[in-house]
Short mmCIF file of C-alpha atoms and ligand atoms in Angstrom, two decimals:
data_model
loop_
_atom_site.label_atom_id
_atom_site.label_comp_id
_atom_site.label_asym_id
_atom_site.label_seq_id
_atom_site.Cartn_x
_atom_site.Cartn_y
_atom_site.Cartn_z
CA MET X 180 0.33 0.11 0.38
CA LEU X 181 2.80 2.54 1.12
CA ARG X 182 4.61 1.89 -2.62
CA ALA X 183 1.37 2.43 -4.49
CA ALA X 184 0.38 5.58 -2.28
CA ARG X 185 4.53 6.79 -2.62
CA GLN X 186 3.95 5.65 -6.74
CA GLY X 187 -0.01 7.51 -7.39
CA GLY X 188 1.94 10.55 -5.14
CA ALA X 189 4.90 10.84 -7.60
CA GLY X 190 2.38 10.69 -10.59
CA VAL X 191 0.72 13.77 -8.52
CA LEU X 192 3.68 15.58 -8.80
CA GLY X 193 4.38 15.04 -12.41
CA THR X 194 1.82 16.34 -13.22
CA LEU X 195 2.42 19.12 -10.53
CA LEU X 196 5.34 20.05 -11.99
CA THR X 197 4.03 20.39 -15.53
CA HIS X 198 1.52 22.43 -14.65
CA TRP X 199 3.72 24.43 -12.96
CA GLN X 200 5.57 24.52 -15.95
CA GLN X 201 3.18 26.06 -18.22
CA HIS X 202 1.64 28.26 -16.23
CA ALA X 203 4.82 30.51 -14.88
CA PRO X 204 5.42 33.49 -16.06
CA ARG X 205 7.16 33.80 -19.34
CA GLU X 206 10.80 36.01 -18.40
CA VAL X 207 13.48 36.87 -20.33
CA ILE X 208 16.34 34.64 -19.36
CA LEU X 209 19.80 36.93 -19.33
CA CYS X 210 22.88 35.32 -19.50
CA GLN X 211 25.58 36.42 -16.52
CA CYS X 212 27.11 38.03 -19.16
CA GLY X 213 24.26 40.48 -19.81
CA GLN X 214 23.18 39.01 -22.97
CA ARG X 215 19.58 37.60 -23.92
CA MET X 216 19.47 33.54 -23.74
CA SER X 217 17.35 31.79 -26.10
CA SER X 218 15.81 28.82 -25.64
CA ARG X 219 17.10 25.43 -27.33
CA GLY X 220 14.03 23.12 -26.87
CA ARG X 221 13.16 20.78 -23.73
CA ARG X 222 15.44 18.39 -21.69
CA SER X 223 14.46 15.53 -19.79
CA LYS X 224 15.93 14.59 -16.05
CA GLY X 225 15.18 12.04 -14.18
CA LEU X 226 14.74 13.62 -10.68
CA LEU X 227 14.35 11.34 -7.37
CA THR X 228 12.21 13.01 -5.17
CA THR X 229 11.28 11.50 -1.24
CA LEU X 230 7.74 9.69 -3.14
CA GLY X 231 9.81 7.85 -5.89
CA GLN X 232 11.24 8.98 -9.52
CA VAL X 233 9.90 11.64 -10.99
CA PRO X 234 10.41 12.50 -14.52
CA LEU X 235 11.13 16.40 -15.76
CA ALA X 236 11.48 17.95 -18.65
CA ARG X 237 12.44 21.74 -18.66
CA SER X 238 13.91 24.12 -21.28
CA PHE X 239 17.35 24.49 -21.95
CA TYR X 240 18.19 28.16 -22.71
CA GLN X 241 21.53 29.43 -24.50
CA CYS X 242 23.58 32.74 -24.21
CA GLU X 243 23.86 32.91 -28.39
CA HIS X 244 27.39 35.56 -26.91
CA CYS X 245 29.38 33.60 -24.86
CA ARG X 246 27.50 29.85 -25.17
CA GLN X 247 27.02 29.37 -21.79
CA GLY X 248 23.59 26.78 -21.38
CA ARG X 249 21.45 26.94 -18.29
CA PHE X 250 18.44 25.50 -17.27
CA PRO X 251 16.03 28.11 -15.07
CA ASP X 252 13.45 25.49 -13.66
CA ASP X 253 16.42 23.79 -12.24
CA GLN X 254 17.45 27.01 -10.78
CA ARG X 255 13.52 27.85 -8.99
CA LEU X 256 13.48 24.27 -8.47
CA ASP X 257 16.98 24.26 -6.64
CA ILE X 258 18.26 20.62 -8.26
CA VAL X 259 20.77 22.55 -10.64
CA ASN X 260 23.38 20.08 -11.38
CA THR X 261 21.84 17.11 -9.39
CA ALA X 262 19.68 14.29 -10.35
CA TYR X 263 17.89 14.69 -6.03
CA SER X 264 15.21 17.00 -4.72
CA PRO X 265 16.49 19.28 -1.89
CA GLY X 266 14.03 17.08 0.53
CA VAL X 267 16.27 14.12 -0.60
CA ARG X 268 19.38 15.72 -0.46
CA ARG X 269 18.10 16.14 3.37
CA LEU X 270 17.86 12.92 4.20
CA MET X 271 20.64 12.18 2.53
CA ALA X 272 22.63 15.44 4.39
CA ARG X 273 21.16 13.87 7.47
CA ALA X 274 21.73 10.16 6.74
CA GLY X 275 25.01 10.63 5.72
CA SER X 276 25.80 12.55 9.32
CA GLN X 277 25.03 10.11 11.24
CA THR X 278 26.68 7.16 10.44
CA GLN X 279 29.17 5.60 7.40
CA PHE X 280 27.43 6.33 3.82
CA GLU X 281 27.00 2.31 3.09
CA GLN X 282 24.61 2.34 6.29
CA ALA X 283 22.92 5.61 5.63
CA ALA X 284 22.16 3.59 2.53
CA GLU X 285 20.76 0.96 3.71
CA ASP X 286 19.12 3.06 6.10
CA LEU X 287 17.19 5.38 3.56
CA LEU X 288 16.20 2.14 1.84
CA CYS X 289 14.06 1.01 5.19
CA TYR X 290 13.17 4.60 6.33
CA ALA X 291 11.94 6.28 3.09
CA GLY X 292 11.93 3.70 0.05
CA LEU X 293 14.62 5.47 -1.55
CA LYS X 294 17.41 3.37 -3.53
CA VAL X 295 20.91 5.67 -3.43
CA ASP X 296 24.39 4.97 -3.78
CA ALA X 297 26.17 5.02 -0.46
CA ARG X 298 28.58 7.08 -2.81
CA GLU X 299 26.41 9.84 -3.83
CA ILE X 300 25.42 10.00 -0.18
CA GLU X 301 28.92 10.99 0.62
CA ARG X 302 29.06 13.58 -1.62
CA VAL X 303 25.58 15.34 -1.16
CA ALA X 304 26.51 14.81 2.86
CA GLU X 305 30.01 16.24 1.71
CA GLU X 306 28.16 19.45 -0.05
CA ALA X 307 25.56 20.21 2.24
CA GLY X 308 28.92 20.29 5.07
CA ARG X 309 29.84 22.99 2.98
CA GLN X 310 27.11 24.55 2.25
CA VAL X 311 26.84 24.98 6.41
CA GLU X 312 30.56 26.27 6.34
CA GLN X 313 29.48 29.23 3.96
CA TRP X 314 26.17 29.88 6.12
CA LEU X 315 28.38 29.99 9.25
CA SER X 316 31.22 32.34 7.82
CA ASP X 317 28.69 34.27 6.31
CA GLN X 318 26.29 34.86 9.69
CA GLN X 319 30.20 35.33 11.18
CA GLN X 320 30.99 38.25 9.10
CA GLN X 321 27.69 39.46 9.39
CA LEU X 322 27.78 39.28 13.16
CA LEU X 323 31.85 40.64 13.46
CA LYS X 324 30.42 43.80 10.88
CA THR X 325 27.64 44.72 12.81
CA GLY X 326 27.43 43.19 16.08
CA ALA X 327 25.14 39.91 17.87
CA THR X 328 21.90 39.90 18.04
CA PRO X 329 21.88 36.23 20.46
CA SER X 330 18.91 33.90 19.80
CA PRO X 331 17.52 32.58 21.63
CA ALA X 332 17.57 35.74 23.81
CA LEU X 333 20.57 34.59 26.91
CA ASP X 334 19.58 35.26 30.39
CA PRO X 335 22.32 37.90 31.48
CA ALA X 336 22.18 36.32 34.96
CA ALA X 337 23.16 32.81 33.82
CA ASN X 338 26.69 32.28 33.81
CA PHE X 339 28.28 31.65 30.29
CA TYR X 340 30.84 28.82 29.45
CA VAL X 341 33.37 28.67 26.08
CA SER X 342 35.09 25.57 26.09
CA PHE X 343 37.30 23.98 23.43
CA ASP X 344 39.61 20.88 22.97
CA GLY X 345 41.04 18.60 20.91
CA THR X 346 40.85 14.89 19.47
CA GLY X 347 42.43 13.49 16.29
CA VAL X 348 40.45 12.18 13.44
CA PRO X 349 42.37 8.95 11.38
CA VAL X 350 43.35 10.89 8.14
CA ARG X 351 44.59 9.85 4.69
CA LYS X 352 48.60 9.36 4.25
CA GLY X 353 48.58 12.41 2.01
CA GLU X 354 46.77 14.82 4.47
CA LEU X 355 49.70 14.24 6.52
CA VAL X 356 52.94 14.88 4.48
CA GLY X 357 55.75 16.52 6.77
CA ARG X 358 53.79 16.43 10.30
CA ARG X 359 55.13 14.70 12.87
CA GLY X 360 53.10 12.80 15.40
CA LYS X 361 52.34 10.23 18.24
CA GLN X 362 54.09 7.40 16.57
CA ALA X 363 56.87 5.56 17.45
CA ASP X 364 58.70 6.06 14.63
CA GLY X 365 57.90 10.12 14.35
CA SER X 366 55.04 9.89 11.94
CA ALA X 367 51.23 10.76 12.73
CA ARG X 368 48.19 9.16 11.76
CA THR X 369 45.37 11.90 12.84
CA ARG X 370 45.34 15.11 12.16
CA GLU X 371 43.34 17.24 15.50
CA ALA X 372 40.10 18.71 15.22
CA LYS X 373 39.03 21.54 17.50
CA LEU X 374 35.49 21.50 18.79
CA GLY X 375 34.36 24.39 20.78
CA CYS X 376 31.10 24.59 22.72
CA VAL X 377 28.89 27.53 24.26
CA PHE X 378 26.83 26.67 27.10
CA THR X 379 25.08 28.46 29.57
CA GLN X 380 24.54 27.32 34.02
CA VAL X 381 21.42 27.56 35.37
CA GLY X 382 22.80 27.24 38.83
CA LEU X 383 23.13 24.65 40.89
CA ASP X 384 21.47 21.22 41.16
CA LYS X 385 19.50 19.72 44.60
CA GLU X 386 23.17 17.59 45.85
CA GLY X 387 25.09 22.09 44.91
CA TYR X 388 26.71 20.37 41.51
CA PRO X 389 27.06 22.93 39.28
CA GLN X 390 24.37 22.38 36.37
CA ARG X 391 24.04 23.15 33.25
CA ASP X 392 21.07 24.58 30.89
CA PRO X 393 19.37 22.09 29.27
CA ASP X 394 19.75 22.54 25.37
CA SER X 395 21.33 25.49 25.77
CA THR X 396 25.05 23.07 24.04
CA THR X 397 26.35 24.81 20.53
CA TYR X 398 29.13 23.29 19.07
CA VAL X 399 31.44 24.33 16.34
CA GLY X 400 34.40 22.45 14.99
CA ALA X 401 37.49 22.05 12.32
CA ILE X 402 40.30 20.55 10.96
CA GLU X 403 42.02 24.04 11.26
CA SER X 404 44.52 26.18 12.92
CA SER X 405 44.50 27.80 16.48
CA THR X 406 44.15 31.04 14.87
CA LEU X 407 40.67 30.27 12.54
CA PHE X 408 39.56 28.22 15.48
CA GLY X 409 39.81 31.48 17.88
CA TRP X 410 37.87 33.52 15.50
CA ARG X 411 35.21 30.48 14.75
CA MET X 412 34.99 30.29 18.73
CA TYR X 413 34.47 33.82 19.11
CA ALA X 414 31.66 34.40 16.15
CA GLU X 415 29.65 31.21 18.39
CA ALA X 416 30.08 33.21 21.51
CA LEU X 417 28.69 36.07 19.37
CA ARG X 418 25.78 35.04 18.30
CA ARG X 419 25.15 33.25 22.01
CA GLY X 420 25.21 36.49 23.60
CA LEU X 421 28.85 37.22 24.44
CA ASP X 422 27.80 41.02 24.56
CA GLN X 423 25.16 40.22 27.12
CA ALA X 424 27.16 37.80 29.19
CA LYS X 425 27.67 39.43 32.68
CA THR X 426 29.85 35.66 33.43
CA VAL X 427 32.27 34.64 31.26
CA ILE X 428 34.40 31.57 31.90
CA ALA X 429 36.16 29.82 29.45
CA LEU X 430 37.16 26.08 30.75
CA THR X 431 39.75 24.00 29.17
CA ASP X 432 42.76 21.74 29.30
CA GLY X 433 46.39 23.48 29.93
CA ALA X 434 47.38 23.44 26.10
CA ARG X 435 49.18 26.37 25.49
CA TYR X 436 47.00 27.96 22.82
CA ASN X 437 44.31 27.36 24.52
CA ARG X 438 45.42 30.28 26.65
CA THR X 439 46.41 32.11 23.18
CA ILE X 440 42.50 31.94 22.07
CA VAL X 441 41.26 32.84 25.78
CA GLN X 442 43.50 35.97 26.23
CA THR X 443 42.62 37.08 22.99
CA TYR X 444 39.40 36.39 22.02
CA PHE X 445 38.00 36.53 25.90
CA PRO X 446 39.48 38.45 28.06
CA ASP X 447 37.83 39.08 30.67
CA ALA X 448 36.54 35.70 30.97
CA THR X 449 37.46 33.80 33.81
CA HIS X 450 39.63 30.70 32.67
CA ILE X 451 39.86 27.41 34.21
CA VAL X 452 42.03 24.67 33.49
CA ASP X 453 39.86 21.68 33.78
CA LEU X 454 40.45 20.16 37.25
CA PHE X 455 40.21 15.98 35.62
CA HIS X 456 43.81 16.75 33.40
CA ALA X 457 45.21 18.72 36.47
CA TYR X 458 43.99 15.15 38.39
CA GLU X 459 46.19 13.40 35.54
CA HIS X 460 48.84 15.37 35.73
CA LEU X 461 49.54 15.15 39.61
CA THR X 462 48.68 11.70 38.82
CA ALA X 463 52.16 11.83 36.42
CA ILE X 464 54.28 13.01 38.93
CA ALA X 465 53.64 10.32 41.07
CA GLN X 466 54.24 7.54 38.43
CA ILE X 467 57.81 9.78 37.75
CA LEU X 468 58.81 8.87 41.60
CA TRP X 469 57.30 6.01 42.33
CA GLY X 470 56.81 4.07 39.13
CA GLN X 471 53.62 2.80 37.11
CA GLU X 472 50.70 1.86 39.87
CA ALA X 473 51.18 4.76 41.84
CA LYS X 474 49.12 7.28 42.65
CA ALA X 475 49.39 10.75 43.46
CA PRO X 476 48.80 11.37 47.05
CA LYS X 477 45.85 12.95 48.66
CA ALA X 478 48.01 15.81 50.60
CA TRP X 479 48.96 17.12 46.90
CA ARG X 480 45.12 16.43 45.60
CA ASP X 481 43.92 18.34 48.69
CA LEU X 482 46.17 21.38 47.15
CA LEU X 483 45.67 21.64 43.91
CA GLU X 484 41.92 21.40 45.00
CA ALA X 485 41.94 24.33 47.21
CA GLY X 486 44.17 26.06 44.05
CA ASP X 487 47.14 26.29 46.02
CA ILE X 488 49.49 25.65 43.40
CA SER X 489 52.68 27.08 44.46
CA ARG X 490 52.68 25.09 48.28
CA LEU X 491 51.91 21.84 45.57
CA VAL X 492 54.88 22.34 43.29
CA ARG X 493 57.10 22.90 46.62
CA LYS X 494 56.23 19.77 47.81
CA ALA X 495 55.51 17.69 44.79
CA GLY X 496 59.11 18.95 43.77
CA LYS X 497 61.00 18.10 47.40
CA GLN X 498 61.57 14.98 45.59
CA LEU X 499 63.66 14.59 42.05
CA PRO X 500 63.91 10.95 40.40
CA ALA X 501 67.80 10.01 40.71
CA SER X 502 67.94 9.81 35.96
CA ALA X 503 68.41 12.44 33.38
CA LYS X 504 64.93 11.20 31.79
CA GLY X 505 63.22 11.23 34.89
CA LYS X 506 64.36 14.46 36.11
CA LYS X 507 63.58 16.05 32.77
CA SER X 508 59.77 14.53 32.61
CA MET X 509 59.81 15.70 36.30
CA LEU X 510 60.35 19.02 35.79
CA LYS X 511 57.73 19.35 32.44
CA GLN X 512 54.68 18.02 34.63
CA LEU X 513 56.21 20.87 37.77
CA ARG X 514 55.53 23.79 34.42
CA TYR X 515 52.39 22.55 33.78
CA PHE X 516 51.45 23.95 37.29
CA GLU X 517 52.91 26.71 37.44
CA ASN X 518 52.05 27.89 34.09
CA ASN X 519 48.78 27.38 34.79
CA ALA X 520 48.40 28.28 38.45
CA GLN X 521 46.48 31.49 37.89
CA GLN X 522 43.62 29.50 36.22
CA MET X 523 43.88 26.53 38.67
CA ARG X 524 42.23 28.70 41.47
CA TYR X 525 39.77 25.71 42.43
CA ALA X 526 38.48 26.70 45.47
CA GLU X 527 37.29 30.28 44.49
CA TYR X 528 35.73 29.20 41.87
CA ARG X 529 33.43 26.23 44.21
CA GLU X 530 32.56 29.64 46.01
CA MET X 531 31.42 30.83 43.17
CA ASN X 532 29.75 27.91 41.79
CA PHE X 533 31.28 27.82 38.65
CA PHE X 534 31.99 24.41 36.62
CA VAL X 535 35.79 23.35 36.85
CA GLY X 536 35.31 20.66 34.50
CA SER X 537 34.92 20.20 30.92
CA GLY X 538 33.24 17.23 30.77
CA VAL X 539 31.07 18.96 28.10
CA VAL X 540 33.47 19.79 25.86
CA GLU X 541 34.86 16.19 25.62
CA ALA X 542 31.65 14.60 25.55
CA GLY X 543 30.98 16.80 22.89
CA CYS X 544 34.41 15.47 21.07
CA ARG X 545 32.82 11.62 21.62
CA THR X 546 29.32 12.49 20.15
CA VAL X 547 30.11 15.45 17.67
CA ILE X 548 33.45 14.27 16.06
CA GLY X 549 34.69 10.51 17.44
CA GLU X 550 30.95 8.48 17.23
CA ARG X 551 31.02 9.35 13.23
CA LEU X 552 34.65 10.20 12.39
CA LYS X 553 36.58 8.14 14.08
CA GLN X 554 35.69 4.39 13.16
CA SER X 555 37.93 1.35 12.53
CA GLY X 556 39.17 1.67 9.46
CA MET X 557 37.92 5.55 9.15
CA ARG X 558 40.30 7.50 6.65
CA TRP X 559 39.55 11.07 6.01
CA SER X 560 40.54 13.36 4.05
CA VAL X 561 40.60 17.06 5.73
CA ARG X 562 38.07 18.55 3.35
CA GLY X 563 35.86 15.30 3.65
CA ALA X 564 35.82 15.45 7.58
CA ASN X 565 35.57 19.20 7.64
CA ALA X 566 32.47 18.90 5.59
CA ILE X 567 30.45 16.63 7.87
CA ILE X 568 32.02 17.74 11.08
CA ALA X 569 30.54 21.29 10.21
CA LEU X 570 27.32 19.28 9.65
CA ARG X 571 27.24 16.93 12.80
CA CYS X 572 28.03 20.59 15.09
CA CYS X 573 25.15 21.97 12.85
CA ILE X 574 22.63 18.90 13.43
CA LEU X 575 23.71 18.87 17.30
CA SER X 576 23.04 22.28 18.49
CA GLY X 577 19.76 21.86 16.51
CA ARG X 578 20.11 24.53 13.59
CA PHE X 579 20.49 21.99 10.74
CA GLU X 580 16.59 23.25 9.66
CA ASP X 581 17.37 26.83 10.38
CA PHE X 582 20.19 25.78 8.02
CA TRP X 583 17.87 23.94 5.37
CA ALA X 584 15.41 26.63 5.57
CA SER X 585 17.66 29.67 4.54
CA ARG X 586 19.03 27.76 1.53
CA THR X 587 15.25 27.65 -0.23
CA PRO X 588 16.03 30.10 -3.51
ZN1 ZN S 706 26.50 35.04 -22.17
#
């Protein structure tokens, strides 16, 4: 029955399209070069719609002056250079952003009765991702030029968080030329995708822990330089109402480029280094001193949680390992604490009811990037990965329908 209904629907759609073409007002079609284009008769193409295949014949226009050709109907219907209707492309993009392309092809067949090739899903999803990127970058330009109108309206009393982190995405060999990596021979297998999120905090939950505003988290991300990523992060924060926020908090791990981004784009923010990263560095010191199984003494952890970093460094630094290599890594760890001491005033942050962990962005790295881009056997091109990351950020930020509505001709 469903198949019959779809077939019937496709027939009706075909008739409607023909009717629409016959009753369209006659327009003069102008070429980009300014000359008038003339009709060269009709050409047919098959169009896959959500109802199934619909045959479509539309007029082909050509410029006598520069020989450029054009299908004006294709432009009106948003099907230039494609055999898929916008509705089908929207499904392909969504499906391809969610799971591997082969799986997405099976899902579309099962859920929507659409038979499309996995490679086509890949192509359409990546194209949509690049359009999302273009849409974001247009908005970004606009925001930076004219200032922000936050949407949705921001509660100025809410604590406003920006948080970012990186995660490795496995890429093809050609994308790694000249890059040093973590493999034993110094080669790399991944490129770092940076992910940022913006969220707000409404206060504390019943147990007294900071509570995130439900649905307040939006994501941006890409494999790109920290400078470009800084702009991306800043534009997203502006869009979310950075200007209106009274209290801005930047939550990061202690990586150096993170500090640069905070200092450059969020100079008024309270910068907090994730407490759990700090714990890990403390454990690393214990392991250098006492072996792989060692844990950091409670006294150290108490000092860290109190934010008393200078005492912590003095205490932990009293004993240096004998070997030169051990000494070197020990000093490196101690330097991490010294460099980040200002961002580790945890007692103070607790007093202010701030989040001190970057769990939100770390979970984001898993959901937005890991689950789709880091499955076994995957090797991405940077261009393809960035398109899918853009698409996923858009969908998981709840903005995909806005994007799709914005591109309707
Ligand atoms: Zn022309």
